[in-house]
Each structure stands twice: as structure tokens, then as C-alpha cells.
PDB file of C-alpha atoms in Angstrom:
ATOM      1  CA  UNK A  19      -9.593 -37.315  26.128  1.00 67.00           C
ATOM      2  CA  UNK A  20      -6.217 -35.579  26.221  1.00 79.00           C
ATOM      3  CA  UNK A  21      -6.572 -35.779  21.640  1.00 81.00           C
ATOM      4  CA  UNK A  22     -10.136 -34.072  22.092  1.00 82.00           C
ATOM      5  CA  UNK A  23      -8.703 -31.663  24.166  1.00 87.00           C
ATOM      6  CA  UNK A  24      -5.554 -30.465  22.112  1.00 88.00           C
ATOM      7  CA  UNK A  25      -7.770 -30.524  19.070  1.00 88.00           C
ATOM      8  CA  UNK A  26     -10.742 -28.253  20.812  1.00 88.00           C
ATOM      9  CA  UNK A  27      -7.853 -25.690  21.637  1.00 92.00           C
ATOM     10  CA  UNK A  28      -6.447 -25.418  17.633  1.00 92.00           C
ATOM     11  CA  UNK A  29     -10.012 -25.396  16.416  1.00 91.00           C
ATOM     12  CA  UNK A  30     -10.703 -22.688  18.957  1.00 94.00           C
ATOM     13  CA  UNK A  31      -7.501 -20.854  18.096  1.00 95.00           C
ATOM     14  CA  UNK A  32      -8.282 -20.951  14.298  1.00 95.00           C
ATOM     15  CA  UNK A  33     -11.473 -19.729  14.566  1.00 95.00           C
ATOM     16  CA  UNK A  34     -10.118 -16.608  16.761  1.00 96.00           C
ATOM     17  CA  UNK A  35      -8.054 -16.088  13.376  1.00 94.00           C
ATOM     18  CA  UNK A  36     -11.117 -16.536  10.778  1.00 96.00           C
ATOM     19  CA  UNK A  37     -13.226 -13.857  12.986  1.00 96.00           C
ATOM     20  CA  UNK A  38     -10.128 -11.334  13.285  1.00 96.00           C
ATOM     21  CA  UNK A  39      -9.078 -11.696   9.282  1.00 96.00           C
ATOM     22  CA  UNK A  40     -13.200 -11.778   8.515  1.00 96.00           C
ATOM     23  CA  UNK A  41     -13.182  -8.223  10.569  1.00 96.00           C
ATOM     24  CA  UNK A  42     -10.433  -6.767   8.848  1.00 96.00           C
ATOM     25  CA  UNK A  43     -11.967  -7.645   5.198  1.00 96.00           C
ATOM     26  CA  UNK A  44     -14.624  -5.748   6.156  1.00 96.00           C
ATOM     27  CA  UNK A  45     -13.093  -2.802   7.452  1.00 96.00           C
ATOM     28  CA  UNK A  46     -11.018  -3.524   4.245  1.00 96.00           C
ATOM     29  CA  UNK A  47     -14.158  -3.207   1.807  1.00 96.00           C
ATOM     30  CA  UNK A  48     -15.770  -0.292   3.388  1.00 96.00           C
ATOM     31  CA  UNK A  49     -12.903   2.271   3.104  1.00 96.00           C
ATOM     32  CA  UNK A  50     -12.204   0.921  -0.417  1.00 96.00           C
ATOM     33  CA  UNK A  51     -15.666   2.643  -1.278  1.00 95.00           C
ATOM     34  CA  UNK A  52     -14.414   5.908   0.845  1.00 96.00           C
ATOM     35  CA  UNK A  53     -10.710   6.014  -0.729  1.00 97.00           C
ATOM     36  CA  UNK A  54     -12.307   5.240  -4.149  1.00 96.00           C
ATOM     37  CA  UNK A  55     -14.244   8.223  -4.148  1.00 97.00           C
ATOM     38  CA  UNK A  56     -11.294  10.178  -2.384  1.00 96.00           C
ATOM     39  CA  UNK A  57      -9.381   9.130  -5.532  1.00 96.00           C
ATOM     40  CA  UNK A  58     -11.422  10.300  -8.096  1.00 97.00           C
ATOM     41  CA  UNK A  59     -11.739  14.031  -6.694  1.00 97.00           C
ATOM     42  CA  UNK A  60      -7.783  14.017  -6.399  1.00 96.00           C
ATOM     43  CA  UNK A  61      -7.726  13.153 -10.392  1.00 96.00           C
ATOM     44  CA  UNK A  62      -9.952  16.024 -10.532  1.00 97.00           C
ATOM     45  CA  UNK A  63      -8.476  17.954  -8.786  1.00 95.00           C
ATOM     46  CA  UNK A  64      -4.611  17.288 -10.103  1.00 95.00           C
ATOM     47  CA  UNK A  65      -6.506  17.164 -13.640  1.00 94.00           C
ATOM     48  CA  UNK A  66      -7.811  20.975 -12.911  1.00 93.00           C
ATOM     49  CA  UNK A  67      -4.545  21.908 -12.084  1.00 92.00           C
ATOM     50  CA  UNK A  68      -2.726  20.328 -14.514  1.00 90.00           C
ATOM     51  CA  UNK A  69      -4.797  22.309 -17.089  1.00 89.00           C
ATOM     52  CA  UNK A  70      -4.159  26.004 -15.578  1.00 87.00           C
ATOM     53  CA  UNK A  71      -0.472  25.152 -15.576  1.00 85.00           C
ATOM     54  CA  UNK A  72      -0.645  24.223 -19.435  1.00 85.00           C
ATOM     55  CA  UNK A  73      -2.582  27.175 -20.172  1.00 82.00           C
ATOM     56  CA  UNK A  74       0.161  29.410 -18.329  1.00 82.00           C
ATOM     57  CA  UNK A  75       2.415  27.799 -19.857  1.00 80.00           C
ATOM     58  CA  UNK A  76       1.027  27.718 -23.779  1.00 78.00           C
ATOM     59  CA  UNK A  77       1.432  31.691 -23.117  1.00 75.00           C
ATOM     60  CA  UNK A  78       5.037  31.490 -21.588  1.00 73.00           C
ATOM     61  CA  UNK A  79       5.815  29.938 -24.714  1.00 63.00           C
ATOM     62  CA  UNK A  80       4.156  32.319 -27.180  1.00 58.00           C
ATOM     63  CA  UNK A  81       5.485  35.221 -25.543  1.00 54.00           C
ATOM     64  CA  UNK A  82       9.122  33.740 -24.819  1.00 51.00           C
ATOM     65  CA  UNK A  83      10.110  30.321 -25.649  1.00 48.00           C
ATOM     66  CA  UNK A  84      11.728  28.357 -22.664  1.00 47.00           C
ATOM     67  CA  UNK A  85      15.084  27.561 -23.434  1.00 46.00           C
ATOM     68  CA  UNK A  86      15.329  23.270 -22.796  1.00 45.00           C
ATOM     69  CA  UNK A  87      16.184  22.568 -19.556  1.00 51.00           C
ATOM     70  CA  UNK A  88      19.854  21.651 -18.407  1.00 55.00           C
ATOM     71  CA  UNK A  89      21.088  18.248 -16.902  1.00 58.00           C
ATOM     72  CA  UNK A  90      22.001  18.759 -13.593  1.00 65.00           C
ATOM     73  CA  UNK A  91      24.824  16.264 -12.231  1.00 64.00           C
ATOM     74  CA  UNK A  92      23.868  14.394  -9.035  1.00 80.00           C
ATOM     75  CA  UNK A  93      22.557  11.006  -8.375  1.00 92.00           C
ATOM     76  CA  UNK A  94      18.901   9.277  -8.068  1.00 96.00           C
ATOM     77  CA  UNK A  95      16.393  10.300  -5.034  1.00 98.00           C
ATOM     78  CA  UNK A  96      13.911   7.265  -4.836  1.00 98.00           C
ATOM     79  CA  UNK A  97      10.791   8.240  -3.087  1.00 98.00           C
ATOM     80  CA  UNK A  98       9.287   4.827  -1.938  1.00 98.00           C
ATOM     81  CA  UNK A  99       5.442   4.211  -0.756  1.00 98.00           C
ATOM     82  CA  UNK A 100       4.348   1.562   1.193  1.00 98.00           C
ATOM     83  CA  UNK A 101       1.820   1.021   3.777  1.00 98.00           C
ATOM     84  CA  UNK A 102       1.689   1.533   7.540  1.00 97.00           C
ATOM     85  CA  UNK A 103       0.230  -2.462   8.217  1.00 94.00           C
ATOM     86  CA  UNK A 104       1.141  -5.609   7.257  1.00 94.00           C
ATOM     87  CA  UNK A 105      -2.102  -8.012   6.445  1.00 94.00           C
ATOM     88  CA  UNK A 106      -1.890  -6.972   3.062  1.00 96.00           C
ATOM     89  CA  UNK A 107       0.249  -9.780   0.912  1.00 94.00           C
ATOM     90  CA  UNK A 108       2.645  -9.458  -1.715  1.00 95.00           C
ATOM     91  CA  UNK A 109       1.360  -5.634  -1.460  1.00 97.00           C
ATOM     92  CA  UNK A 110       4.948  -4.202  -0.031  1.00 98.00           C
ATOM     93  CA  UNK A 111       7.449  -7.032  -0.861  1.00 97.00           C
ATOM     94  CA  UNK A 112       6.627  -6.766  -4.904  1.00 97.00           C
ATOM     95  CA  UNK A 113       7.184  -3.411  -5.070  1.00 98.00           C
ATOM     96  CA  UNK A 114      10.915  -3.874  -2.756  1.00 98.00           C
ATOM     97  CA  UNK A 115      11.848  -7.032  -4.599  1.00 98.00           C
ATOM     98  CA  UNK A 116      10.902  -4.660  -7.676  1.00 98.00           C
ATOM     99  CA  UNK A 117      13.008  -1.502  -6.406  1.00 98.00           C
ATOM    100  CA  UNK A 118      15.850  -3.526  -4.920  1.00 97.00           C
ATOM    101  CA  UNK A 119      16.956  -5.349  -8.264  1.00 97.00           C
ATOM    102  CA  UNK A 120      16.125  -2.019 -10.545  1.00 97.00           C
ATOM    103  CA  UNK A 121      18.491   0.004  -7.978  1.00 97.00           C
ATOM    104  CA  UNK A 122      21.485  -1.029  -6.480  1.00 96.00           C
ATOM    105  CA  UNK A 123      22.564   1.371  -2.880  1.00 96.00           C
ATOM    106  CA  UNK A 124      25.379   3.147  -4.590  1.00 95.00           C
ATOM    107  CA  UNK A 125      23.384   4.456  -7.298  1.00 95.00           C
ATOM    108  CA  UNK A 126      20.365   5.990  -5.590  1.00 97.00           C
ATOM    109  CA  UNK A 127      19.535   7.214  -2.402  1.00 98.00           C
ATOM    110  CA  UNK A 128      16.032   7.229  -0.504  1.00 98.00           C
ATOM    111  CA  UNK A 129      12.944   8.539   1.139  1.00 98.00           C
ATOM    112  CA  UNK A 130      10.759   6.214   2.531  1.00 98.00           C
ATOM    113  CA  UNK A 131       6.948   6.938   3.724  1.00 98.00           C
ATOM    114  CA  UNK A 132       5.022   4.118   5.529  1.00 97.00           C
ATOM    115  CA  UNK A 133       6.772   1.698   8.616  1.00 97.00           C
ATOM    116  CA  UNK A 134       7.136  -1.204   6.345  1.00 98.00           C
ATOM    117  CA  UNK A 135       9.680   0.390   3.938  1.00 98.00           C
ATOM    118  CA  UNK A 136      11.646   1.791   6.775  1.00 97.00           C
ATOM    119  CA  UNK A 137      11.183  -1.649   8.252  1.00 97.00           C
ATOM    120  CA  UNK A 138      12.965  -3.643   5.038  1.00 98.00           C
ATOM    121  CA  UNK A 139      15.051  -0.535   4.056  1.00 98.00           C
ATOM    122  CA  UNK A 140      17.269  -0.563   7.011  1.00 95.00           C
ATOM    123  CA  UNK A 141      20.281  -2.478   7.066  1.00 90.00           C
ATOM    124  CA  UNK A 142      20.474  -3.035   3.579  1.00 94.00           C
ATOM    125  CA  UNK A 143      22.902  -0.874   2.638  1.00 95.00           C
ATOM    126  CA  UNK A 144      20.729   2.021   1.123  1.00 97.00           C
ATOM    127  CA  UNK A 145      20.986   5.525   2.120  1.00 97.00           C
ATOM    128  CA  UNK A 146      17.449   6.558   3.525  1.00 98.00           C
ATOM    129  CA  UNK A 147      18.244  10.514   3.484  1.00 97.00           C
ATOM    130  CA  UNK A 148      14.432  11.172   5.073  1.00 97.00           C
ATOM    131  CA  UNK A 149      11.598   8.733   6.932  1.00 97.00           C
ATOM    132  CA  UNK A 150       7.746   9.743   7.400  1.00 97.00           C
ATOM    133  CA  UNK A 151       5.761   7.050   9.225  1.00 95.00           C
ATOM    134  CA  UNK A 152       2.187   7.447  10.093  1.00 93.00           C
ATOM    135  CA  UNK A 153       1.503   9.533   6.598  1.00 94.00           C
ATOM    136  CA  UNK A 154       0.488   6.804   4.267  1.00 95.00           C
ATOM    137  CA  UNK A 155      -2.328   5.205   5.739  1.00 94.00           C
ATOM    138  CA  UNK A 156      -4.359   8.645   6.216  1.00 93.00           C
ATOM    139  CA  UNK A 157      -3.094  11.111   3.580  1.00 95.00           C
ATOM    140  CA  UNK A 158      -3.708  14.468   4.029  1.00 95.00           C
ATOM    141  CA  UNK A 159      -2.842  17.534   2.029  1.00 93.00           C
ATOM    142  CA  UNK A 160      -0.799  19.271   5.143  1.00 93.00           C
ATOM    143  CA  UNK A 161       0.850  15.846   4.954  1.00 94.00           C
ATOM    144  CA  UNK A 162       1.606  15.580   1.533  1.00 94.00           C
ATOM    145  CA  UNK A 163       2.835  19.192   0.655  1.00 93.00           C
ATOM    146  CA  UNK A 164       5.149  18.691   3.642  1.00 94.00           C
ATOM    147  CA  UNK A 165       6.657  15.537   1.812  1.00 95.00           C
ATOM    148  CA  UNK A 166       6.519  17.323  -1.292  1.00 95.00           C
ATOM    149  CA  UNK A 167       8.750  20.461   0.266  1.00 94.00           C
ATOM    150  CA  UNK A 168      10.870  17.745   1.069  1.00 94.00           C
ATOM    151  CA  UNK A 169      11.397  16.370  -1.996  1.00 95.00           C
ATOM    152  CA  UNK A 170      11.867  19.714  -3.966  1.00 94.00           C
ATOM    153  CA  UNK A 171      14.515  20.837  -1.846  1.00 94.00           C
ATOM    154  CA  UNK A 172      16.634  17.732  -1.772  1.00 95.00           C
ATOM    155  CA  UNK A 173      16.311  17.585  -5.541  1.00 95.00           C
ATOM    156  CA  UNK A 174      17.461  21.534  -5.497  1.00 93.00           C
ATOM    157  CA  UNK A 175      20.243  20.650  -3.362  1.00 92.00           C
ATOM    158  CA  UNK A 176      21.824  17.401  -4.452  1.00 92.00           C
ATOM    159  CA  UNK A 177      20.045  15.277  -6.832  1.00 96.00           C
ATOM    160  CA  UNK A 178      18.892  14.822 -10.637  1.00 94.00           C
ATOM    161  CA  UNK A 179      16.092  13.489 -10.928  1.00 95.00           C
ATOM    162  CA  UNK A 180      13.824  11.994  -8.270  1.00 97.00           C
ATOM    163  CA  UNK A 181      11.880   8.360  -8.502  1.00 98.00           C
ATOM    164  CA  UNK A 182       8.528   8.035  -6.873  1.00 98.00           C
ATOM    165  CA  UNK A 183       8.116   4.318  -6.494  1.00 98.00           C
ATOM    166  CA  UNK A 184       4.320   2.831  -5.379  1.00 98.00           C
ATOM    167  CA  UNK A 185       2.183   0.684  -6.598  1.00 98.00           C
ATOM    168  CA  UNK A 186      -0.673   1.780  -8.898  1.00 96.00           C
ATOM    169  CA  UNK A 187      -4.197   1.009  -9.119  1.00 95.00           C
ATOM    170  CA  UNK A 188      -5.500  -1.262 -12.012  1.00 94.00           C
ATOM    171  CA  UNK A 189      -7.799  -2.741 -10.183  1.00 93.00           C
ATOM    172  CA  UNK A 190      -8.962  -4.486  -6.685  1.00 91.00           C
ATOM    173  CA  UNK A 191      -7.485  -7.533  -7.182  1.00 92.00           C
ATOM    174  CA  UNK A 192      -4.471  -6.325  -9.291  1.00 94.00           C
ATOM    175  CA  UNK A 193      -1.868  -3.659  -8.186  1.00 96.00           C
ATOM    176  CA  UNK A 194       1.098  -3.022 -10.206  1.00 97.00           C
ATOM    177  CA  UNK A 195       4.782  -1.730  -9.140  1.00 98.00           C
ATOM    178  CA  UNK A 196       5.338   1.694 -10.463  1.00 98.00           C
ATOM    179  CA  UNK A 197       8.309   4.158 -10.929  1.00 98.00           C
ATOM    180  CA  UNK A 198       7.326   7.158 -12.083  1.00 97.00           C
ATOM    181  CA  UNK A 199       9.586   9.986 -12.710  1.00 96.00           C
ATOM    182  CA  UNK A 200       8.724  12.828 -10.533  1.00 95.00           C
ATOM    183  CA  UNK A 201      11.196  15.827 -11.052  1.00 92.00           C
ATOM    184  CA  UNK A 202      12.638  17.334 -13.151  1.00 90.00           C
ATOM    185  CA  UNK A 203       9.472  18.473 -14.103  1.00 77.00           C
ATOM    186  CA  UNK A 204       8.763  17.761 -18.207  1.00 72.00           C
ATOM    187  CA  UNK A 205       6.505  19.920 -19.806  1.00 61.00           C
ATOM    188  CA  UNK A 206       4.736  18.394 -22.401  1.00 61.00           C
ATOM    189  CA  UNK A 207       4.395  19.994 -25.527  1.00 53.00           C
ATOM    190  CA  UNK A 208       1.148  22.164 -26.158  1.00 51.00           C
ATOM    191  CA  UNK A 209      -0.594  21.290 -29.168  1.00 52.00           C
ATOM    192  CA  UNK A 210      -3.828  23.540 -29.012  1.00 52.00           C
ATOM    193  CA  UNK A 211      -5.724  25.833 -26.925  1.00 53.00           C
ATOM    194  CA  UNK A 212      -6.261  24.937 -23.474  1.00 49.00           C
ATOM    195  CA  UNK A 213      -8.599  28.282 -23.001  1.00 54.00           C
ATOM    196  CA  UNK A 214     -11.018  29.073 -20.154  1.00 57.00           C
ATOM    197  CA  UNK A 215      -8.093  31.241 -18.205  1.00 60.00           C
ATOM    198  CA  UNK A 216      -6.695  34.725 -18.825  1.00 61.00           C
ATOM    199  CA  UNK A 217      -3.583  35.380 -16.767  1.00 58.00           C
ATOM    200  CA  UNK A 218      -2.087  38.886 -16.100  1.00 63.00           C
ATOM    201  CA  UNK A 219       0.312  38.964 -15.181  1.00 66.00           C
ATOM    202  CA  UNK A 220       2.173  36.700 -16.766  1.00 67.00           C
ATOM    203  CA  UNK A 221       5.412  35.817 -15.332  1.00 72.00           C
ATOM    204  CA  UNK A 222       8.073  32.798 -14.831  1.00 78.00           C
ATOM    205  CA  UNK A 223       7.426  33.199 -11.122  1.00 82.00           C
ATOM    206  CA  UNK A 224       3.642  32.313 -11.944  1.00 82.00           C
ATOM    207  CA  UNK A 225       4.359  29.192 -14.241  1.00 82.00           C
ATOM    208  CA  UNK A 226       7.076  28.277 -11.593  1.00 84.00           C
ATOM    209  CA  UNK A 227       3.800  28.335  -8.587  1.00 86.00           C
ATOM    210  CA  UNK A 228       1.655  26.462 -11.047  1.00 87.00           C
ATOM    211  CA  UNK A 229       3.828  23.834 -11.306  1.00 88.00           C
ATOM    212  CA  UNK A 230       4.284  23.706  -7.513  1.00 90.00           C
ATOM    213  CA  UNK A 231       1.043  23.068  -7.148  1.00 92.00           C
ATOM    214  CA  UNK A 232       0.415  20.457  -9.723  1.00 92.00           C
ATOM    215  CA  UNK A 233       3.122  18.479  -8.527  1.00 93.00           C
ATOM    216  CA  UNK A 234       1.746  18.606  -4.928  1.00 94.00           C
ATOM    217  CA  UNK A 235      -1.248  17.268  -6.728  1.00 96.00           C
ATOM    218  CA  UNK A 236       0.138  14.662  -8.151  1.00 96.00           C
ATOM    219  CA  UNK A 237       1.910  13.545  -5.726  1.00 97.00           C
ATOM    220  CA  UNK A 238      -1.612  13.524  -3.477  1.00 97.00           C
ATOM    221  CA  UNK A 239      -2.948  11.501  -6.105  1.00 98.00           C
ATOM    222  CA  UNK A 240      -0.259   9.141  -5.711  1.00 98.00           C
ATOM    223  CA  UNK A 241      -0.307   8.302  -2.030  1.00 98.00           C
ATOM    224  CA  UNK A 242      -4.173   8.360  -2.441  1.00 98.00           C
ATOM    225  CA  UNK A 243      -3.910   5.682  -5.027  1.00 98.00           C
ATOM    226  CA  UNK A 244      -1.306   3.659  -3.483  1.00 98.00           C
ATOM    227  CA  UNK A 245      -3.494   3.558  -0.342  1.00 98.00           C
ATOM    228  CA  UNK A 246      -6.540   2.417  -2.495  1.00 97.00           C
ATOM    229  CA  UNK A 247      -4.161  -0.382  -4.202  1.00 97.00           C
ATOM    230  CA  UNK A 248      -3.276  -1.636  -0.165  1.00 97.00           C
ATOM    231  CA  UNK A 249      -6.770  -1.819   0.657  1.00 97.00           C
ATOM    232  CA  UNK A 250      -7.860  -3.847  -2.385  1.00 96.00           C
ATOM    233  CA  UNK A 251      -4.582  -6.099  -1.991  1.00 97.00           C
ATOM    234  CA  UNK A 252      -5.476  -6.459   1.843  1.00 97.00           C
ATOM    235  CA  UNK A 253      -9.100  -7.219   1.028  1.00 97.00           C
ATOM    236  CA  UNK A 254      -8.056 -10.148  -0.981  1.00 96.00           C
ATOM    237  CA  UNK A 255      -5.244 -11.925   1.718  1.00 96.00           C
ATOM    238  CA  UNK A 256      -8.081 -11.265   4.570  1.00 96.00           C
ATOM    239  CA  UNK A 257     -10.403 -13.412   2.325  1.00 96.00           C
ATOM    240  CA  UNK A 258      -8.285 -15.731   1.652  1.00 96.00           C
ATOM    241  CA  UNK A 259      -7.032 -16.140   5.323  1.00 95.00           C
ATOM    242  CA  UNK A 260     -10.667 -16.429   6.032  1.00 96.00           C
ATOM    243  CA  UNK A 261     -11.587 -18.713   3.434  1.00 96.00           C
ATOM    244  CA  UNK A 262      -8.065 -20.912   4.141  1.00 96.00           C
ATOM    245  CA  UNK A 263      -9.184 -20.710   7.879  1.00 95.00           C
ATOM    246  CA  UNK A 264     -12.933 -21.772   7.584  1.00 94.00           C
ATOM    247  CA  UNK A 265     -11.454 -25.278   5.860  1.00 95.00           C
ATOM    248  CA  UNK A 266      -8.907 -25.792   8.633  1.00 94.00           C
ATOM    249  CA  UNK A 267     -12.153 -25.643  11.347  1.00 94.00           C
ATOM    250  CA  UNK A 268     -14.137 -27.806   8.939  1.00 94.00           C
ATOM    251  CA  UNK A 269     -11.256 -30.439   8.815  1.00 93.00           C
ATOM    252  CA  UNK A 270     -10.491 -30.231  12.609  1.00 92.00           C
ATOM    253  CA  UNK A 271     -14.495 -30.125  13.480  1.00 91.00           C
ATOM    254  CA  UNK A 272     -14.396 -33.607  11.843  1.00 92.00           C
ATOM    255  CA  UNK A 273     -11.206 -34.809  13.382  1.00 90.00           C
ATOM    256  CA  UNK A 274     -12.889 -33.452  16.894  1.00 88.00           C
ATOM    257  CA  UNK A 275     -16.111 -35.628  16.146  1.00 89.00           C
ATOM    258  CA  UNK A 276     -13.983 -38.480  15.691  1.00 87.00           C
ATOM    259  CA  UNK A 277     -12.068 -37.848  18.506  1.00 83.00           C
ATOM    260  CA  UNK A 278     -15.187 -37.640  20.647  1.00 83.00           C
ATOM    261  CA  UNK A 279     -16.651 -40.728  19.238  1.00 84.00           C
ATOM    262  CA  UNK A 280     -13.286 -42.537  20.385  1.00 83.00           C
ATOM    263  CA  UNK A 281     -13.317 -41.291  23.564  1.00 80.00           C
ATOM    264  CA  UNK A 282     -16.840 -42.204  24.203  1.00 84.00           C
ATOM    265  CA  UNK A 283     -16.289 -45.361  23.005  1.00 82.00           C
ATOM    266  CA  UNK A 284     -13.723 -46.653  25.139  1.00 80.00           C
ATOM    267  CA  UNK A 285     -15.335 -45.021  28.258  1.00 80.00           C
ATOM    268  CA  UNK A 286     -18.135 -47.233  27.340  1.00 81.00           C
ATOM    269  CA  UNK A 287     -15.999 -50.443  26.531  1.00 83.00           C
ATOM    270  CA  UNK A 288     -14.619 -49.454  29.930  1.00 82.00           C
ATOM    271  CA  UNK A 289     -17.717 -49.236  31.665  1.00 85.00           C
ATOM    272  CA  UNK A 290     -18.968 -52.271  30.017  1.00 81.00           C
ATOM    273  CA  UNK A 291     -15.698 -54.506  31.464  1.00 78.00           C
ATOM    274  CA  UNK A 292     -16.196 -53.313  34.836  1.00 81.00           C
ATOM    275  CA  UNK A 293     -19.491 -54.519  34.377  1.00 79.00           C
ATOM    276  CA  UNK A 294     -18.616 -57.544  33.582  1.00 77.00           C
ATOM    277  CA  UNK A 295     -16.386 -58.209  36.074  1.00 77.00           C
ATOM    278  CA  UNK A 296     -18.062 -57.242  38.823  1.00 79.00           C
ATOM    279  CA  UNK A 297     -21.041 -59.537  36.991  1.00 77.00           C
ATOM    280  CA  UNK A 298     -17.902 -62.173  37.340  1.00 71.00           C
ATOM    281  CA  UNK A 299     -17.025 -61.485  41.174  1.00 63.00           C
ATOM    282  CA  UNK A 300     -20.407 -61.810  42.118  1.00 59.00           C
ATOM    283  CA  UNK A 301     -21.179 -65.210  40.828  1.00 58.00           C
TER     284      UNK A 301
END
């Protein structure tokens, strides 16, 4: 009785576990539809963007040619993106394990968004120079052009170049480490007409506010997309905790059967020997 007992309270703890990780999947599944489509207006919107700043910028050049832009001495600013939650797999650790043998501590500094990158960041020798918790699970423009401030002025102030590490969207099942160099900003070369906008008038101080805001863009885009690569990768470990959790029940459901069939059976050999021997007395 005690076997049937132990086994009834792991069978009910497991299934406490498939229900919760079931729950999350779906919660999981039904903002990947909602970030999805979040994601594609930020393209659109960093793609709209991108295209006034080129078109400023094709007539900077024709009127006076940029000179090429300097090296500044200073070290690395990492920018690193991770989620909020755990529940989520390799999501985070990838991306650290990724980060941590790319960059040693005493050749680049951070700036970590999301609790589990502060989490694994501290203590390990790294300089975090700024932490935002609470920003990458609901990203919001006030939220990003904050970080983005941020960023700008540290890379005014100390640094050469900054590093925005996340992991990028291929698709829901497949998320892939990225480092993508943020600042200095490169501008590409213009090839052709970009058209549709007349500017007047044009100045550097123009360019230099179209640029602002197509970084801020970006840098939405980002988080937005980093966001959609957690839900996807959280999706998948809350399925597989389900599925991994449903076979544990169906395994322990038959060891309980058993259990119960041994327990009835030697309450009923034991009823039947009492039987007997009070059958025995008697006579």
C-alpha cells in the first residue's frame, strides 16, 4: 500500500508539471502570432527610415562629400539581449557560451537588458557599465530609445565601437547567436536614386537626426526579434517538457496498476488465510 501510495504522489506531481508546461506552450504560441506581426511593422518601419536617411544622405554626398570617418581609440561596449524568464532552453546560455569565448572581460565591457544576463553576467569578471531588467519581454519604443540614448552616449564618451549581441530569428524552431555591429554608424554606399523625398534644408544636423532615428529603429527591431526568437525557443522546451512528461505518467500509470494489483492481491491472499484458519479453529 505504502508503493501505491508514493507512486500516486509522483504521478500526481508530474502531471501538475505537464498541465503548467502545456499552459505556458500555449501562452507561448499565441503571442508568437502577436510578436510576429509586431515584427514585421518594425522592418517596415526601420525599412522606411532607413530609406529617408539614404536619400538625405545621397544629397549630402552630391553637394559635399563626407570625409571617411576617423577611428576613435577606446575599447568594445557589448550590448547583450536576453530574456526576462527562464522556460525557454538553450535560448540564453547559447548566446553567453557564444559571447563569453568571442570576448574575454578585459577586452570589452557591457550592457545587459533582460534578468537572465544580469543573472550569469555577475561575478564573472566582466564590467556591466549599465543593467535594464523588465525591458525585454515587453518592448516599447519609450523603452528602447531610452536604451538607445544610453548607448550613444557611452559610445560618445568612452568607447569604439559598440556590439549588440541577441539572437536572431530564422525561424520557430531555430534561433541563431548574433553580433551585430551597432555604432559607429557605416553608411553604405549609394548606388542610385532613392527618390520620393525632397529635403530643404539640407544640413549635417539633418543627416545626423536621420540617423538617430534609424538606429533607434533598428535597434527596436532587434529586441522585437529577439523576443520573437524566445518565444519560438520557449514554445519548443514547453512541448517537449510536456511531451517528456505525458510518458513519465504513462510509465508510472502502469507501474500504479501494478502496484494496485499487488496490493489487492495480498489483501486477498490475506483474507483468504484468515479464512482458512478460522475454517481450521473451528473444526
Amino acid at each position: 500500500m505504502r508503493a501505491v501510495v508514493q507512486l500516486k504522489n509522483r504521478f500526481d506531481a508530474i502531471s501538475k508539471v505537464n498541465k503548467i508546461a502545456n499552459a505556458m506552450q500555449i501562452v507561448a504560441i499565441a503571442r508568437i502570432g502577436k510578436i510576429r506581426k509586431m515584427e514585421k511593422m518594425a522592418a517596415a518601419y526601420e525599412a522606411a527610415l532607413e530609406k529617408i536617411h539614404d536619400r538625405i544622405a545621397e544629397i549630402m554626398v552630391k553637394k559635399k562629400p563626407d570625409d571617411e570617418q576617423k577611428k576613435k581609440a577606446g575599447g568594445s561596449l557589448i550590448v547583450v539581449i536576453s530574456s526576462e524568464k527562464g522556460f525557454c532552453g538553450n535560448f540564453n546560455t547559447l548566446l553567453f557560451d557564444r559571447l563569453t569565448r568571442r570576448y574575454k572581460p578585459e577586452e570589452a565591457d557591457l550592457v545587459v537588458l533582460g534578468r537572465k544576463a544580469i543573472e550569469f553576467f555577475r561575478g564573472r569578471g566582466y564590467k556591466i557599465v549599465k543593467e535594464f531588467a523588465k525591458v525585454t519581454d515587453q518592448p516599447t519604443w519609450a523603452r528602447v530609445s531610452l536604451i538607445y540614448e544610453e548607448m550613444e552616449k557611452l559610445f560618445d564618451e568612452r568607447y569604439s565601437e559598440v556590439i549588440v549581441a541577441y539572437n536572431s530569428f530564422k525561424s520557430v524552431i531555430s534561433q541563431e547567436p548574433t553580433f551585430y555591429r551597432y555604432l559607429p554608424f557605416e553608411r553604405k554606399e549609394i548606388k542610385q536614386e532613392t527618390g520620393w523625398f525632397i529635403f530643404e534644408p539640407i544640413s549635417p544636423a539633418l543627416l545626423a537626426s536621420a540617423e538617430k532615428g534609424f538606429r533607434a529603429a533598428r535597434l527596436f527591431r532587434i529586441m522585437v526579434e529577439n523576443l520573437l526568437g524566445e518565444m519560438g525557443a520557449r514554445m519548443i522546451a514547453m512541448r517537449s517538457s510536456t511531451d517528456n512528461s505525458r510518458e513519465l505518467m504513462d510509465e508510472l500509470n502502469i507501474k500504479l496498476n501494478k502496484a494496485r494489483q499487488a496490493s489487492i492481491t495480498a489483501e486477498l491472499s490475506e483474507i483468504a488465510g484468515t479464512i482458512e484458519a478460522m475454517r481450521g479453529g473451528a473444526e
